[in-house]
Coordinates of C-alpha atoms in Angstrom, one line a residue:
M1 CA -8.8 -6.1 -10.1
Q2 CA -5.6 -8.0 -10.2
K3 CA -4.3 -10.8 -7.9
I4 CA -1.3 -10.2 -5.7
F5 CA 0.8 -13.0 -4.2
Y6 CA 3.0 -13.1 -1.2
D7 CA 5.7 -15.1 -3.0
T8 CA 5.5 -16.6 -6.5
R9 CA 8.3 -19.2 -6.2
I10 CA 5.7 -21.9 -5.5
L11 CA 3.8 -20.7 -8.6
D12 CA 7.0 -21.0 -10.7
Q13 CA 7.4 -24.6 -9.8
A14 CA 3.7 -25.4 -10.2
A15 CA 3.7 -23.9 -13.7
R16 CA 6.6 -26.1 -14.7
D17 CA 4.8 -29.2 -13.4
A18 CA 1.4 -28.3 -14.8
Y19 CA 2.5 -27.2 -18.3
G20 CA 5.7 -29.2 -18.9
L21 CA 7.9 -26.1 -18.9
T22 CA 11.6 -26.1 -18.2
E23 CA 13.6 -23.5 -16.2
D24 CA 15.3 -22.6 -19.5
I25 CA 12.1 -21.8 -21.3
M26 CA 10.8 -19.7 -18.5
M27 CA 14.1 -17.8 -18.2
E28 CA 14.1 -17.1 -21.9
N29 CA 10.7 -15.6 -21.7
A30 CA 11.8 -13.5 -18.7
A31 CA 14.8 -12.2 -20.7
A32 CA 12.6 -11.5 -23.7
A33 CA 10.2 -9.4 -21.6
L34 CA 13.1 -7.4 -20.2
E35 CA 14.5 -6.9 -23.7
R36 CA 11.1 -5.6 -24.9
Q37 CA 10.9 -3.0 -22.2
G38 CA 14.3 -1.7 -22.9
S39 CA 14.3 -1.8 -26.7
D40 CA 12.8 1.7 -27.1
H41 CA 15.6 3.1 -25.1
F42 CA 18.7 1.2 -26.5
F43 CA 19.5 4.0 -29.0
S44 CA 19.7 7.7 -28.5
P45 CA 17.0 9.8 -30.3
D46 CA 19.7 11.9 -32.0
N47 CA 21.8 8.8 -32.8
K48 CA 25.0 10.4 -31.5
Y49 CA 27.6 8.3 -29.6
I50 CA 31.2 8.5 -28.7
N51 CA 31.5 4.7 -29.4
R52 CA 28.4 2.6 -29.5
P53 CA 25.2 2.6 -27.4
C54 CA 25.7 0.4 -24.3
V55 CA 23.6 -1.3 -21.8
L56 CA 24.6 -2.1 -18.2
I57 CA 23.3 -5.2 -16.4
L58 CA 23.8 -5.7 -12.7
A59 CA 23.8 -9.4 -12.0
G60 CA 23.5 -11.5 -8.9
G61 CA 24.5 -15.1 -8.4
G62 CA 21.1 -16.7 -8.4
N63 CA 18.3 -17.1 -10.9
N64 CA 17.6 -13.3 -11.0
G65 CA 21.2 -12.9 -12.1
A66 CA 20.6 -15.7 -14.6
D67 CA 17.8 -13.7 -16.2
G68 CA 20.3 -10.9 -16.6
Y69 CA 22.9 -13.0 -18.3
A70 CA 20.2 -14.4 -20.6
L71 CA 19.2 -10.8 -21.4
A72 CA 22.8 -9.9 -22.1
R73 CA 23.1 -12.7 -24.7
R74 CA 19.9 -11.6 -26.4
I75 CA 20.7 -7.9 -26.8
V76 CA 24.4 -8.3 -27.9
Q77 CA 22.9 -9.1 -31.3
H78 CA 21.5 -5.5 -31.6
K79 CA 25.1 -4.2 -32.1
I80 CA 25.0 -2.8 -28.6
D81 CA 27.9 -3.0 -26.1
V82 CA 26.6 -5.0 -23.2
A83 CA 28.4 -4.9 -19.9
V84 CA 27.5 -7.3 -17.0
C85 CA 28.6 -6.2 -13.6
Q86 CA 29.0 -9.4 -11.6
V87 CA 27.9 -8.2 -8.2
Y88 CA 28.2 -11.9 -7.1
E89 CA 29.8 -14.8 -8.8
P90 CA 27.2 -17.2 -10.5
K91 CA 26.1 -19.8 -8.0
S92 CA 22.9 -21.4 -9.1
A93 CA 23.2 -23.9 -12.0
M94 CA 21.1 -21.8 -14.3
C95 CA 23.2 -18.7 -13.5
V96 CA 26.4 -20.5 -14.3
L97 CA 24.9 -21.8 -17.6
Q98 CA 23.5 -18.4 -18.6
A99 CA 26.8 -16.6 -17.7
N100 CA 28.7 -19.0 -20.0
R101 CA 26.3 -18.4 -22.8
A102 CA 26.5 -14.6 -22.4
K103 CA 30.3 -14.6 -22.4
K104 CA 30.3 -16.7 -25.6
A105 CA 27.9 -14.3 -27.2
G106 CA 30.2 -11.3 -26.6
A107 CA 29.0 -9.7 -23.4
I108 CA 31.6 -7.9 -21.3
F109 CA 32.0 -8.8 -17.7
I110 CA 33.2 -6.2 -15.2
S111 CA 33.9 -6.3 -11.4
P112 CA 31.7 -4.3 -9.0
Y113 CA 34.9 -2.7 -7.8
D114 CA 35.5 -1.2 -11.3
L115 CA 31.9 -0.1 -11.8
D116 CA 32.3 3.6 -11.0
E117 CA 35.2 3.9 -13.4
W118 CA 33.3 2.0 -16.1
I119 CA 30.2 4.2 -15.7
E120 CA 32.4 7.4 -16.0
R121 CA 33.9 6.1 -19.3
A122 CA 30.6 4.9 -20.8
S123 CA 28.3 7.6 -19.4
F124 CA 27.7 9.4 -22.8
D125 CA 26.8 6.1 -24.5
L126 CA 25.0 4.4 -21.6
R127 CA 21.3 4.0 -22.5
V128 CA 19.8 1.4 -20.2
V129 CA 20.6 0.0 -16.8
Y130 CA 19.0 -3.3 -15.7
D131 CA 18.9 -4.5 -12.1
C132 CA 19.1 -8.3 -12.0
I133 CA 20.8 -8.7 -8.6
F134 CA 18.0 -10.1 -6.3
G135 CA 14.5 -11.1 -7.1
S136 CA 11.5 -12.1 -5.1
G137 CA 13.5 -14.4 -2.9
F138 CA 15.3 -11.4 -1.3
H139 CA 14.5 -10.4 2.2
G140 CA 16.4 -8.5 4.9
T141 CA 19.0 -5.8 4.1
L142 CA 21.6 -5.4 1.5
D143 CA 25.3 -6.0 2.2
A144 CA 27.9 -3.3 1.7
L145 CA 28.8 -4.5 -1.8
A146 CA 25.3 -4.6 -3.2
A147 CA 24.5 -1.3 -1.5
A148 CA 27.4 0.4 -3.1
V149 CA 26.5 -1.0 -6.6
I150 CA 22.9 0.2 -6.2
A151 CA 24.1 3.6 -5.0
S152 CA 26.3 4.0 -8.1
A153 CA 23.5 2.8 -10.4
N154 CA 21.0 5.3 -8.9
K155 CA 23.4 8.2 -9.6
I156 CA 23.5 7.5 -13.3
D157 CA 21.7 10.3 -15.3
G158 CA 20.2 9.9 -18.7
A159 CA 19.9 6.1 -18.7
Y160 CA 16.5 4.3 -18.5
K161 CA 16.4 2.0 -15.5
I162 CA 14.6 -1.4 -15.5
A163 CA 14.3 -3.8 -12.5
C164 CA 13.9 -7.5 -13.0
D165 CA 11.1 -8.9 -10.9
I166 CA 11.5 -6.6 -7.9
P167 CA 14.0 -3.7 -7.5
T168 CA 16.9 -4.8 -5.4
G169 CA 16.4 -3.6 -1.8
C170 CA 12.6 -4.0 -2.0
G171 CA 12.5 -7.5 -0.7
I172 CA 9.8 -9.3 1.2
D173 CA 9.2 -8.2 4.8
E174 CA 10.7 -10.7 7.2
N175 CA 7.7 -10.6 9.4
R176 CA 6.0 -13.5 7.8
T177 CA 3.4 -15.7 9.4
Q178 CA 4.2 -19.2 10.6
G179 CA 2.0 -20.7 7.9
Q180 CA 3.8 -18.8 5.1
E181 CA 7.2 -19.9 6.5
A182 CA 6.1 -23.5 6.6
A183 CA 4.6 -23.3 3.2
A184 CA 7.8 -21.9 1.8
S185 CA 9.7 -25.0 3.0
T186 CA 7.5 -27.4 1.0
D187 CA 8.6 -29.2 -2.2
C188 CA 7.1 -26.3 -4.2
R189 CA 9.8 -23.9 -3.1
L190 CA 12.7 -23.1 -5.5
A191 CA 16.3 -22.3 -4.8
N192 CA 16.5 -18.5 -4.9
D193 CA 18.8 -15.5 -4.7
S194 CA 18.3 -15.1 -0.9
D195 CA 20.5 -18.1 -0.4
I196 CA 23.5 -16.4 -2.1
N197 CA 24.8 -14.4 0.9
S198 CA 23.6 -15.6 4.3
N199 CA 25.4 -12.8 6.1
R200 CA 23.8 -9.9 4.4
S201 CA 21.1 -9.4 7.1
Q202 CA 23.9 -8.0 9.3
A203 CA 24.7 -5.3 6.7
K204 CA 23.6 -1.8 6.8
E205 CA 20.3 -1.1 5.1
A206 CA 20.6 0.7 1.8
A207 CA 18.2 2.4 -0.6
A208 CA 16.6 0.3 -3.3
F209 CA 17.3 0.4 -7.0
L210 CA 15.2 3.2 -8.4
A211 CA 13.6 1.8 -11.5
D212 CA 11.6 3.6 -14.2
T213 CA 9.9 0.3 -15.0
T214 CA 9.8 -3.0 -13.1
V215 CA 9.2 -6.2 -15.1
T216 CA 7.9 -8.6 -12.6
M217 CA 7.8 -12.3 -13.5
G218 CA 4.6 -14.3 -13.8
A219 CA 2.4 -12.5 -11.3
L220 CA 2.3 -9.5 -9.0
K221 CA 4.1 -9.7 -5.7
L222 CA 3.2 -8.1 -2.4
A223 CA 6.7 -6.6 -2.0
L224 CA 6.0 -4.4 -5.0
Y225 CA 3.3 -2.6 -3.0
S226 CA 5.0 -1.6 0.3
D227 CA 5.2 2.1 0.9
A228 CA 8.9 2.0 0.4
A229 CA 8.6 0.3 -3.0
K230 CA 6.3 3.1 -4.3
D231 CA 9.3 5.3 -5.4
A232 CA 11.4 2.3 -6.4
C233 CA 9.3 0.3 -8.8
G234 CA 8.1 2.9 -11.3
K235 CA 5.7 1.4 -13.8
I236 CA 5.0 -2.3 -13.1
I237 CA 4.7 -4.7 -16.0
V238 CA 3.8 -8.4 -15.5
A239 CA 5.8 -10.7 -17.9
D240 CA 4.5 -14.0 -19.1
L241 CA 6.9 -16.9 -18.6
G242 CA 5.8 -19.3 -21.3
V243 CA 2.1 -19.5 -20.3
S244 CA -0.6 -16.9 -19.9
R245 CA -0.7 -14.9 -16.7
S246 CA -4.0 -16.5 -15.7
N247 CA -2.6 -20.0 -16.3
F248 CA 0.5 -19.2 -14.3
E249 CA -1.6 -17.8 -11.4
N250 CA -3.9 -20.9 -11.4
A251 CA -1.3 -23.6 -11.9
A252 CA -0.8 -24.3 -8.2
S253 CA -4.5 -25.2 -7.7
T254 CA -3.9 -28.3 -9.8
V255 CA -0.4 -29.2 -8.9
C256 CA -0.6 -28.5 -5.2
A257 CA -4.1 -29.9 -4.7
P258 CA -4.6 -32.9 -2.4
A259 CA -4.1 -36.2 -4.2
N260 CA -7.4 -37.7 -3.1
D261 CA -10.4 -37.0 -0.8
S262 CA -9.5 -39.7 1.7
G263 CA -6.1 -38.4 2.8
I264 CA -5.1 -34.7 2.5
D265 CA -1.3 -34.2 2.3
S266 CA -0.7 -31.4 4.9
N267 CA 2.4 -30.2 3.0
R268 CA 0.5 -29.9 -0.2
S269 CA -2.4 -28.1 1.6
Q270 CA 0.1 -25.6 3.1
A271 CA 1.6 -25.1 -0.4
Q272 CA -1.8 -24.5 -1.9
N273 CA -2.6 -21.9 0.7
A274 CA 0.7 -20.2 0.2
A275 CA 0.1 -20.1 -3.5
A276 CA -3.3 -18.4 -3.1
P277 CA -3.5 -14.6 -3.6
C278 CA -2.9 -12.6 -0.5
A279 CA -4.4 -9.4 -1.8
N280 CA -6.0 -7.8 -4.8
L281 CA -4.8 -4.7 -6.7
L282 CA -7.6 -2.2 -7.3
E283 CA -8.2 -0.5 -10.6
P284 CA -10.4 2.5 -11.5
T285 CA -13.0 0.2 -13.0
D286 CA -13.5 -1.5 -9.6
A287 CA -15.3 1.5 -8.2
R288 CA -19.1 1.5 -8.2
L289 CA -19.9 5.2 -8.3
P290 CA -23.1 6.5 -6.8
L291 CA -24.7 7.2 -10.2
R292 CA -28.3 8.0 -10.0
G293 CA -29.1 6.6 -13.5
K294 CA -32.8 6.4 -14.3
K295 CA -33.9 7.2 -10.8
Q296 CA -35.6 10.5 -11.7
N297 CA -38.5 10.3 -9.3
S298 CA -36.4 11.1 -6.2
N299 CA -35.5 13.8 -3.8
K300 CA -32.7 14.8 -1.5
G301 CA -33.9 12.3 1.1
S302 CA -33.5 9.5 -1.4
Y303 CA -29.8 9.8 -1.2
G304 CA -29.1 9.7 2.5
H305 CA -28.1 12.2 5.1
T306 CA -24.5 12.3 6.3
A307 CA -23.9 13.7 9.8
I308 CA -20.4 14.9 10.7
Y309 CA -19.3 15.5 14.2
A310 CA -17.4 18.8 14.6
G311 CA -14.8 19.2 17.4
T312 CA -12.1 21.6 18.4
K313 CA -11.0 22.1 14.7
P314 CA -14.3 22.4 12.9
G315 CA -12.7 23.1 9.5
A316 CA -11.9 19.4 9.1
A317 CA -15.6 18.6 9.6
V318 CA -16.6 21.2 7.1
I319 CA -14.3 19.6 4.5
A320 CA -15.7 16.2 5.2
G321 CA -19.3 17.6 4.9
H322 CA -18.6 19.2 1.5
A323 CA -17.0 15.9 0.3
A324 CA -20.1 14.0 1.4
L325 CA -22.3 16.3 -0.7
K326 CA -19.9 16.1 -3.6
F327 CA -20.0 12.3 -3.5
G328 CA -23.8 12.0 -3.7
S329 CA -25.2 12.4 -0.2
G330 CA -28.5 14.2 -0.4
L331 CA -27.9 16.1 2.9
A332 CA -25.0 16.8 5.2
S333 CA -25.1 18.2 8.7
L334 CA -22.4 19.4 11.1
V335 CA -23.0 18.4 14.7
P336 CA -20.8 20.3 17.3
I337 CA -19.7 18.0 20.1
A338 CA -17.0 20.0 21.9
E339 CA -18.2 21.9 25.0
Q340 CA -17.4 25.2 23.5
K341 CA -19.0 27.7 21.1
I342 CA -18.1 27.2 17.5
N343 CA -18.6 30.0 15.0
F344 CA -19.5 28.2 11.8
E345 CA -20.1 31.4 9.9
N346 CA -16.4 31.6 9.2
V347 CA -15.9 28.0 8.1
T348 CA -19.0 26.9 6.2
D349 CA -21.5 28.2 3.7
F350 CA -25.1 27.5 2.9
E351 CA -24.6 24.0 1.5
L352 CA -24.1 22.5 5.0
M353 CA -26.6 22.4 7.8
V354 CA -25.6 22.7 11.5
S355 CA -27.5 20.8 14.2
D356 CA -27.2 20.6 18.0
A357 CA -27.7 16.8 17.8
V358 CA -27.5 14.1 15.3
P359 CA -30.5 14.6 13.0
Q360 CA -33.2 11.9 13.3
N361 CA -33.1 11.3 9.5
A362 CA -29.3 10.9 9.4
T363 CA -28.2 7.7 7.7
A364 CA -24.5 7.7 8.4
L365 CA -22.1 9.3 10.9
V366 CA -18.6 10.6 10.4
V367 CA -16.5 11.3 13.5
G368 CA -12.9 12.1 14.1
P369 CA -11.9 14.9 11.7
G370 CA -11.0 17.8 13.9
L371 CA -12.4 16.1 17.0
G372 CA -9.5 16.9 19.2
R373 CA -7.2 14.5 21.1
P374 CA -7.1 13.7 24.8
D375 CA -3.8 15.6 25.2
D376 CA -5.0 18.5 23.0
S377 CA -4.9 21.9 24.9
Q378 CA -8.2 23.1 23.5
T379 CA -9.9 19.9 24.5
K380 CA -8.5 20.1 28.0
E381 CA -9.7 23.7 28.4
A382 CA -13.2 22.6 27.4
A383 CA -13.1 19.8 29.9
A384 CA -11.8 22.0 32.7
S385 CA -14.3 24.9 32.1
T386 CA -17.5 23.0 31.3
V387 CA -17.1 19.6 32.9
C388 CA -15.4 19.9 36.2
S389 CA -18.1 22.1 37.8
P390 CA -19.6 21.6 41.2
T391 CA -22.7 20.0 39.6
N392 CA -21.1 17.5 37.4
A393 CA -21.6 13.8 37.9
F394 CA -18.1 13.2 39.2
G395 CA -18.5 15.8 42.0
I396 CA -15.3 17.7 41.3
D397 CA -15.1 21.1 42.8
N398 CA -14.1 23.6 40.1
N399 CA -12.2 25.7 42.6
S400 CA -10.2 22.9 44.0
M401 CA -6.7 21.7 43.2
Q402 CA -8.3 18.4 42.3
A403 CA -10.2 20.0 39.4
Q404 CA -7.1 21.6 38.1
K405 CA -5.1 18.4 38.3
A406 CA -8.0 16.5 36.6
A407 CA -8.1 19.0 33.8
D408 CA -4.5 18.3 33.0
N409 CA -4.9 14.6 33.1
N410 CA -6.2 12.6 30.1
S411 CA -8.4 10.5 32.3
S412 CA -10.4 13.7 33.2
L413 CA -11.6 14.0 29.7
A414 CA -13.9 11.0 30.2
C415 CA -16.2 13.4 32.1
N416 CA -16.5 15.8 29.2
P417 CA -20.2 15.6 28.4
G418 CA -19.7 16.3 24.8
I419 CA -17.3 13.4 24.4
V420 CA -19.3 11.1 26.6
S421 CA -22.5 12.0 24.7
A422 CA -20.8 11.4 21.3
F423 CA -19.4 8.0 22.2
S424 CA -22.7 7.0 23.7
T425 CA -24.5 8.1 20.5
L426 CA -22.0 6.2 18.4
K427 CA -22.2 3.1 20.5
N428 CA -26.0 2.9 20.6
S429 CA -26.7 4.1 17.1
A430 CA -27.7 1.5 14.4
M431 CA -26.2 3.8 11.7
P432 CA -22.9 2.9 9.9
L433 CA -19.9 4.9 11.1
V434 CA -16.8 6.4 9.6
L435 CA -14.0 6.7 12.2
D436 CA -11.1 9.0 11.3
A437 CA -8.3 11.1 12.6
D438 CA -8.4 12.1 16.3
I439 CA -10.9 9.5 17.4
F440 CA -8.1 6.9 17.3
Y441 CA -6.4 8.6 20.2
W442 CA -9.3 8.2 22.6
P443 CA -9.3 5.1 24.9
Q444 CA -13.1 4.9 24.6
I445 CA -12.6 3.6 21.0
K446 CA -12.0 0.1 22.4
N447 CA -15.5 -0.2 23.8
L448 CA -17.0 1.4 20.7
L449 CA -15.4 -1.1 18.4
A450 CA -16.5 -3.9 20.7
A451 CA -20.1 -2.7 20.3
K452 CA -20.2 -1.7 16.6
K453 CA -19.5 -3.7 13.5
N454 CA -20.8 -1.6 10.6
V455 CA -17.8 0.7 10.9
V456 CA -15.1 2.0 8.5
L457 CA -11.9 3.1 10.1
T458 CA -9.5 5.4 8.1
P459 CA -6.3 6.0 10.0
H460 CA -2.9 7.0 8.7
P461 CA 0.1 5.1 10.2
K462 CA 0.5 7.3 13.3
E463 CA -3.2 7.1 14.0
F464 CA -3.2 3.3 13.5
A465 CA -0.3 3.0 16.0
A466 CA -2.5 4.9 18.5
L467 CA -5.5 2.7 17.7
L468 CA -3.5 -0.5 18.2
K469 CA -2.2 0.8 21.6
N470 CA -5.7 1.7 22.8
L471 CA -7.0 -1.7 21.7
G472 CA -4.2 -3.4 23.6
M473 CA -2.8 -4.9 20.4
G474 CA 0.8 -3.5 20.8
D475 CA 2.8 -0.4 21.2
Y476 CA 4.3 0.4 17.8
T477 CA 6.3 3.3 16.4
V478 CA 5.1 4.8 13.1
A479 CA 8.2 3.3 11.4
Q480 CA 7.2 -0.2 12.7
V481 CA 3.6 0.3 11.5
V482 CA 4.8 1.2 8.0
A483 CA 7.3 -1.7 7.9
R484 CA 4.7 -4.2 9.2
R485 CA 1.5 -2.7 7.8
F486 CA 0.2 -5.7 5.9
E487 CA 0.7 -8.0 8.9
L488 CA -0.8 -5.5 11.4
V489 CA -3.8 -4.9 9.1
Q490 CA -4.5 -8.6 9.1
E491 CA -4.1 -8.9 12.8
F492 CA -6.6 -6.1 13.4
C493 CA -9.1 -7.6 11.0
R494 CA -8.9 -11.0 12.7
A495 CA -9.4 -9.4 16.1
Y496 CA -12.3 -7.2 14.9
P497 CA -14.1 -9.1 12.1
D498 CA -16.7 -7.4 10.0
R499 CA -15.2 -4.0 10.6
V500 CA -13.5 -2.3 7.6
L501 CA -10.0 -0.9 7.9
V502 CA -8.6 1.7 5.5
L503 CA -4.9 2.2 6.3
K504 CA -3.7 5.2 4.4
G505 CA -0.2 5.6 3.0
A506 CA 1.6 5.6 -0.3
N507 CA -0.4 2.5 -1.1
V508 CA -3.7 2.3 0.7
L509 CA -4.7 -1.0 2.3
I510 CA -8.4 -1.8 2.6
A511 CA -9.2 -4.9 4.6
S512 CA -12.0 -6.7 6.4
K513 CA -12.6 -10.2 7.7
L514 CA -16.1 -10.9 6.6
Q515 CA -18.4 -13.3 8.3
G516 CA -17.9 -16.9 7.2
E517 CA -14.5 -16.3 5.6
Q518 CA -11.3 -17.8 7.0
E519 CA -8.9 -14.9 6.2
P520 CA -9.3 -11.1 5.8
R521 CA -9.8 -9.8 2.4
V522 CA -7.1 -7.2 1.5
Y523 CA -7.3 -4.7 -1.3
I524 CA -4.4 -2.5 -2.3
N525 CA -5.1 0.9 -3.9
A526 CA -1.9 2.1 -5.6
L527 CA -3.6 4.8 -7.6
G528 CA -2.9 7.8 -5.3
T529 CA -0.2 10.4 -5.8
S530 CA 2.0 12.6 -3.5
A531 CA -0.4 15.4 -4.3
L532 CA -2.6 14.0 -1.6
A533 CA 0.1 14.7 1.0
K534 CA -1.8 17.8 2.2
G535 CA -3.9 18.6 5.3
G536 CA -7.5 17.9 4.7
S537 CA -7.1 15.1 2.1
G538 CA -8.0 12.5 4.6
D539 CA -11.1 14.5 5.7
V540 CA -12.2 14.4 2.0
L541 CA -11.9 10.6 2.0
A542 CA -13.9 10.3 5.3
G543 CA -16.7 12.4 3.9
M544 CA -16.8 10.4 0.7
I545 CA -17.0 7.1 2.5
G546 CA -19.7 8.6 4.8
A547 CA -21.7 9.7 1.8
L548 CA -21.7 6.1 0.3
L549 CA -22.7 4.6 3.7
A550 CA -25.5 7.2 3.9
Q551 CA -26.7 6.0 0.4
G552 CA -26.9 2.4 1.5
Y553 CA -23.5 1.0 0.4
L554 CA -22.0 -1.9 2.5
P555 CA -19.0 -0.7 4.5
L556 CA -16.4 -2.6 2.4
E557 CA -17.9 -1.5 -0.9
A558 CA -18.0 2.1 0.3
A559 CA -14.4 2.0 1.4
V560 CA -13.2 0.5 -1.9
T561 CA -15.2 2.8 -4.2
A562 CA -14.4 6.0 -2.2
S563 CA -10.7 5.2 -2.0
I564 CA -10.5 4.7 -5.8
A565 CA -12.4 7.8 -6.6
H566 CA -10.3 9.8 -4.1
A567 CA -7.0 8.6 -5.6
S568 CA -8.3 9.0 -9.2
A569 CA -9.3 12.6 -8.4
S570 CA -5.7 13.3 -7.3
R571 CA -4.5 12.0 -10.7
A572 CA -7.0 14.2 -12.6
F573 CA -5.8 17.4 -10.9
D574 CA -4.2 19.4 -13.7
G575 CA -2.2 21.9 -11.7
K576 CA 1.2 21.5 -10.1
D577 CA 1.1 18.5 -7.7
Y578 CA 2.1 20.7 -4.7
A579 CA -0.9 23.0 -5.3
L580 CA -3.7 20.4 -4.7
T581 CA -6.0 21.5 -1.8
P582 CA -9.0 19.6 -0.3
F583 CA -11.5 21.7 -2.3
G584 CA -9.4 21.4 -5.4
L585 CA -9.4 17.6 -4.9
M586 CA -13.2 17.7 -4.6
K587 CA -13.6 19.5 -7.9
K588 CA -12.0 16.5 -9.6
I589 CA -14.3 14.0 -8.0
T590 CA -16.4 12.9 -11.1

């Protein structure tokens, strides 16, 4: 597990104060790390060139650009032609200094307006492209000039692409909390590249620099793990800046600590909070798999019984049931809840049981996969044909216009006895729950979450938007959820402490505000691949989490372990990435 920070500029200053480092020393270490990552690509394997191998460095006007100029000075000595495209004129003191050094060492400076022509001339010899325009201080959108430079760089074929700190265009989300904004204004904040062009927020948004490798400085940043950054960052390497990574990460705890016990400096306290990790990056070794070890004197009942509600699309429940068995559950049962007959003979086999009600020995419940939505035609038909009869509790005459109107209205679905019974069972049950997929579209989920704490929710962004709306926490588009996912996850966890949220996406966010803790814990799982973009993959995850809950795992531990195993299984698939199916995924769960 690795620490992730919202913004490491405070850590930069803290490391200087704590270890007596200078800006020059840290910048030299940054340039050396960039050089190491590119050194294997400086020369062509066949050693054939028109002139000499060349490297292109895109430089901004702040300290990220200064890293680029320091890099240029270092690699000129390798008998490589080094061209620095000055996207912005040097502005920060270090950038001016490093630019002068690079020029004296023999680096070539070119204008961004001449970049396309230079790329065309040097294309055969161009081996590496470095992005040193904006670093972690960037937020907002790119201006037209930077956008054009990035577009040109992304079109270059055959050159290895390396980003310094963060690929340009993958800046920090502007939706920061008040506390973070206040902390960023303390003495621990450094001058940064975001100050170079105050008008760029008015520019059109552009694609990010698409790196093969990102060398991030000092520690991991949250901006590296947005969904949009997944395709831009490539492999992420953390560079030491003159001290070890652990010392760098811990420097602020000393420098930004209160001076004494009698009077706490509020600015220092804010800075210290801002310098704390905001999330943790999960690794395969963080999973605690449900290994049975030396427990030989056991039976199927020793490993829990996962019950999965089956709705209008029972195939999803079947997938979840098989995943539960695959991940260690001793038993798995399907429980139909829609008021219609379901022919399970065509969708299941002898591994899964079918029960009219939740089995008394069940130890976890999974609900949502294939449940049906309030506006789903199949669910409406079930409500109209089985609920709105003369004998139902609401007294609706099935032959009346009122019944027909009610069947077409979402509110009428509250009288569906299957749904009513299911929500009642969920609300009153002491068993842990996994809530997934269609259940987030039902308004009844608000009362359910108010009553239940031992719950794991596993929405994708569209489902999360529906959930937030039903909870009265805002009406968001899917795009807004994706852009603000970290902030919205934290808001949900503060509003519903002790519940566990698993927000699926290119990078999965797993979060919970546990009892006695001030802020939500957030874990990021970046191990998944696009092979998981297939119907049924989420049902597999829901079943896996349900299996761990059934075996006695705590909700947060179940979510973390299942998510890691789920993502790792996608990486273990040895076929073409487009060919992964839910049952193929299950075969790779080991």
